[in-house]
Short mmCIF file of C-alpha atoms in Angstrom, two decimals:
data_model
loop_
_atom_site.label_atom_id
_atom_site.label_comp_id
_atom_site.label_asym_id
_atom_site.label_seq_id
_atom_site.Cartn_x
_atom_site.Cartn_y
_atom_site.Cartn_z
CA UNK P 154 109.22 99.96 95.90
CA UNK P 155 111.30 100.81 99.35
CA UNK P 156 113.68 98.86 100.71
CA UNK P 157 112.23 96.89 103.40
CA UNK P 158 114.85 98.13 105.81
CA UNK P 159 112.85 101.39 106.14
CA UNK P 160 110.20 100.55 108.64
CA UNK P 161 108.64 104.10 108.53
CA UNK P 162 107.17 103.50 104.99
CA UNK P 163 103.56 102.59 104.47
CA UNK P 164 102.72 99.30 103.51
CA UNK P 165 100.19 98.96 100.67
CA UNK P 166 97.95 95.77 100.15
CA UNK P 167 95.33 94.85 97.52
CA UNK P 168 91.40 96.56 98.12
CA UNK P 169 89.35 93.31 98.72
CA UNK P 170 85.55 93.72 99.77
CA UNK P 171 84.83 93.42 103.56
CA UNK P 172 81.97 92.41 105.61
CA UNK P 173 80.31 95.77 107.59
CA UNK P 174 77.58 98.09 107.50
CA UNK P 175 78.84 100.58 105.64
CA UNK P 176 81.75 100.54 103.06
CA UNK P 177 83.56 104.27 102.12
CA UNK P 178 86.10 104.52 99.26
CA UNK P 179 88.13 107.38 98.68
CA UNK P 180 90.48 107.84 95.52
CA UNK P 181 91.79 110.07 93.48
CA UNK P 182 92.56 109.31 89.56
CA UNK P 183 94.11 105.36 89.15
CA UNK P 184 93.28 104.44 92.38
CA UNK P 185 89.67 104.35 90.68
CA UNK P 186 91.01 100.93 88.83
CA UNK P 187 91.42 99.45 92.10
CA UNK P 188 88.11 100.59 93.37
CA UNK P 189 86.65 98.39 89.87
CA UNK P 190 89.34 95.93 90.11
CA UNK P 191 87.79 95.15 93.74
CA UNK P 192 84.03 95.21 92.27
CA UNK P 193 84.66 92.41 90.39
CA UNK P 194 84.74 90.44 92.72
CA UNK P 195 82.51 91.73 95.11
CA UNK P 196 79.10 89.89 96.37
CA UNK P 197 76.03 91.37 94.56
CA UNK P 198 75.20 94.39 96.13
CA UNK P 199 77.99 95.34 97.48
CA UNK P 200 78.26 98.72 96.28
CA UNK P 201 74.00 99.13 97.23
CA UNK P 202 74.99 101.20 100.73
CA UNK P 203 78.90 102.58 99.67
CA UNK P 204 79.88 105.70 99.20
CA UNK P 205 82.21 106.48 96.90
CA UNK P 206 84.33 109.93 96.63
CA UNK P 207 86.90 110.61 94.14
CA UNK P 208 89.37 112.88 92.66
CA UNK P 209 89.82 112.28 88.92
CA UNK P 210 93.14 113.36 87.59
CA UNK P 211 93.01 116.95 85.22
CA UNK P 212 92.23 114.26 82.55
CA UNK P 213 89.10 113.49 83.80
CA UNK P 214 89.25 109.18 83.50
CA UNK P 215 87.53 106.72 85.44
CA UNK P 216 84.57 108.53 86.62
CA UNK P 217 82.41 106.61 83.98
CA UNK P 218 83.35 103.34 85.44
CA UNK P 219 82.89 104.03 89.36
CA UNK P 220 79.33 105.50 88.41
CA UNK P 221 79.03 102.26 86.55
CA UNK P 222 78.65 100.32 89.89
CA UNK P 223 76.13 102.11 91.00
CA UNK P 224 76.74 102.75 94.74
CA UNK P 225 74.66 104.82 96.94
CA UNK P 226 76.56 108.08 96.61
CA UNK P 227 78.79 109.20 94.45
CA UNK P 228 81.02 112.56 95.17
CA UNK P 229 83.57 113.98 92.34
CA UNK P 230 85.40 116.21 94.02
CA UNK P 231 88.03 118.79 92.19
CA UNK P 232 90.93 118.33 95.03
CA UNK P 233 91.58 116.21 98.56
CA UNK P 234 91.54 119.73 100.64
CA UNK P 235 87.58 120.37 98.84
CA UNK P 236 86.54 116.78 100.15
CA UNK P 237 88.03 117.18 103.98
CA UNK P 238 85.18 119.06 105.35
CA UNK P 239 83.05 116.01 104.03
CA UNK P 240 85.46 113.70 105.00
CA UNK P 241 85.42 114.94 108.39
CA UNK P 242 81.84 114.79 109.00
CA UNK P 243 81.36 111.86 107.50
CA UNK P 244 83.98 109.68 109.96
CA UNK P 245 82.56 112.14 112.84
CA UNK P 246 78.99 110.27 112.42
CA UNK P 247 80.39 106.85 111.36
CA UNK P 248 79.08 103.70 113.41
CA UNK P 249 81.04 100.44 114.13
CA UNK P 250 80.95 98.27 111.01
CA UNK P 251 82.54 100.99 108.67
CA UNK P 252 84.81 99.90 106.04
CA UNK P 253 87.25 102.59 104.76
CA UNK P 254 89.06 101.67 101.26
CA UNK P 255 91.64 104.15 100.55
CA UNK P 256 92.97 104.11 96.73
CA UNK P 257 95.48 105.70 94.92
CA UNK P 258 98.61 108.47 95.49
CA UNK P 259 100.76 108.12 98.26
CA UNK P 260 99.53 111.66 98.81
CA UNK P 261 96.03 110.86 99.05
CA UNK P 262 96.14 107.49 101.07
CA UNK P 263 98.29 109.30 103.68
CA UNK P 264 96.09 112.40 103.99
CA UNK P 265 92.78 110.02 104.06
CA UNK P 266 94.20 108.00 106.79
CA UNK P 267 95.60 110.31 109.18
CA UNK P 268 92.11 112.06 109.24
CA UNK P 269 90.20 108.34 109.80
CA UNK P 270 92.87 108.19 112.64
CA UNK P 271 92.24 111.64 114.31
CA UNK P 272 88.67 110.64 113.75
CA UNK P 273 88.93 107.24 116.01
CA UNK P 274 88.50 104.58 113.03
CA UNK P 275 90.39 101.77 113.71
CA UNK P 276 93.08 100.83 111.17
CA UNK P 277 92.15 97.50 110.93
CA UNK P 278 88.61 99.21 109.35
CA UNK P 279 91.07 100.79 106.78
CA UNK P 280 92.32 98.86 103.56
CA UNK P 281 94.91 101.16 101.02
CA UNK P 282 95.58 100.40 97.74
CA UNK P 283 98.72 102.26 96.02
CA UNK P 284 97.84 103.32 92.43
CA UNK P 285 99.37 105.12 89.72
CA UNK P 286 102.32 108.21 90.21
CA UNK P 287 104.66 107.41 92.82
CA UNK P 288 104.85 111.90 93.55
CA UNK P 289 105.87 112.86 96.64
CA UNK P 290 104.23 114.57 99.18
CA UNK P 291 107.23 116.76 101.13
CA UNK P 292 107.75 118.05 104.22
CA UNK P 293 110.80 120.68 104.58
CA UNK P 294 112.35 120.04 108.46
CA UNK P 295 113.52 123.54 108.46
CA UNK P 296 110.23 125.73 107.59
CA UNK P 297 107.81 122.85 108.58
CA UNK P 298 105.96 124.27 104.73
CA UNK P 299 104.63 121.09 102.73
CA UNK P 300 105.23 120.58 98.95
CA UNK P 301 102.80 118.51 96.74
CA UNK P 302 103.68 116.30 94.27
CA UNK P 303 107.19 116.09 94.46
CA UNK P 304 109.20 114.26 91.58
CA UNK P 305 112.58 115.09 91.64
CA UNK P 306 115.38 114.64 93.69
CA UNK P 307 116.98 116.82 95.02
CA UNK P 308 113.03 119.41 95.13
CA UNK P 309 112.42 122.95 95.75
CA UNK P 310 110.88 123.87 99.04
CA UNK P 311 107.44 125.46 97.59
CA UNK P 312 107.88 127.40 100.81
CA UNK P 313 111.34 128.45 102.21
CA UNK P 314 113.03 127.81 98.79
CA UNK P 315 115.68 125.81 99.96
CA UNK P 316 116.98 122.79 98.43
CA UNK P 317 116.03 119.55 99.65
CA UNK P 318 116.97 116.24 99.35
CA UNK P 319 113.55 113.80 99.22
CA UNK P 320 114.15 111.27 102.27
CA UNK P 321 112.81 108.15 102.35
CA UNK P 322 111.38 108.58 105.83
CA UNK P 323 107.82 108.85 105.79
CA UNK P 324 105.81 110.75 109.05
CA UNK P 325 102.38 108.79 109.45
CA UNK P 326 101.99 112.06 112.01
CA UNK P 327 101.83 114.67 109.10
CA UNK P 328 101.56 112.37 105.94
CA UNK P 329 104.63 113.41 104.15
CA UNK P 330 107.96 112.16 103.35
CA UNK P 331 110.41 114.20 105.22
CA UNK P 332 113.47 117.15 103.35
CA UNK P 333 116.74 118.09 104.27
CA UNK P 334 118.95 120.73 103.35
CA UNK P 335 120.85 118.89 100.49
CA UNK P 336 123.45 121.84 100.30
CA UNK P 337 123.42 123.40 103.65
CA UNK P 338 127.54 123.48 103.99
CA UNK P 339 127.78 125.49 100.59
CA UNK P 340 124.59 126.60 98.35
CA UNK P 341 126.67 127.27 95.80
CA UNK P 342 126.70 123.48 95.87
CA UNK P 343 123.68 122.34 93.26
CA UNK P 344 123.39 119.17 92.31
CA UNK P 345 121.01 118.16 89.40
CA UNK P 346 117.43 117.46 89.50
CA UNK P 347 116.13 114.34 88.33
CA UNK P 348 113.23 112.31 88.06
CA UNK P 349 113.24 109.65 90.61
CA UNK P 350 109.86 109.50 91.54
CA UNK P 351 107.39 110.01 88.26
#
């Protein structure tokens, strides 16, 4: 976890089920466990009117167990870029009493909620639940180019190629932590890469 000194960071809670009219989770692979984690202790019927859409991992897992609830649609989708058209239409024609439970990556949770924001949902309609890799998702200051699932530190641009050094800074704006330059003064200068964020 972040120091609590850096007040840009995103603060996570625990998915608990809400009172409203209609209830929308989106997750991608573990955030699934705290879509069932949730269901346990949800009223019966609960999941009757929800919609579920998720993003299991290349591994596949979890998509038993969210079918298992039964809820009144269920989406797999492959990626969160193949769901955003969905997404989008779906919070365009929302009412007032939707419930939006956001579960898993960083990645993911930031991407979900900056398009509930654009799309005038509330946050206090949106509860997030961090699950599983703690990956990155990057943006380089200099070519404005973001990187997915960064783990290392210093990363790569994906873009511009230039070294970066992961800040902890996080944009709500564009959903990414922010990169420097680590070795602007000399790029002969290369420090190693390591795992700091698996």
């Amino acid at each position: 976890m972040a120091a609590k000194s850096i007040i840009s960071r995103p603060v996570y809670g625990t998915l608990s089920p809400q009172p409203g009219k209609h209830h929308l989770f989106i997750a991608d692979a573990e955030g699934a466990l705290a879509i069932s984690d949730m269901a346990a202790g949800a009223p019966a019927g609960f999941f009757d009117g929800a919609e579920i859409v998720f993003i299991p991992g290349p591994d596949g897992k979890h998509v038993d167990a969210l079918e298992a609830l039964k809820p009144g649609q269920f989406h797999q989708a492959p990626s969160f870029a193949s769901v955003l058209p969905r997404l989008k239409q779906t919070l365009s024609n929302a009412h007032m009493g939707l419930r939006l439970y956001l579960a898993g990556t960083e990645g993911l949770i930031g991407q979900a909620m900056q398009v509930a924001l654009e799309a005038g949902i509330d946050h206090t309609s949106m509860q997030t639940e961090h699950r599983g890799s703690l990956a990155r998702r990057m943006q380089c200051v200099h070519c404005k180019g973001i990187t997915e699932n960064v783990t290392t530190q210093p990363a790569t641009c994906s873009h511009c190629g230039l070294l970066l050094l992961v800040r902890d800074h996080y944009s709500r704006r564009l959903a990414a932590f922010q990169g420097v330059c680590i070795n602007a003064e000399d790029r002969s200068e290369i420090p190693p890469m390591e795992e700091a964020f698996p």
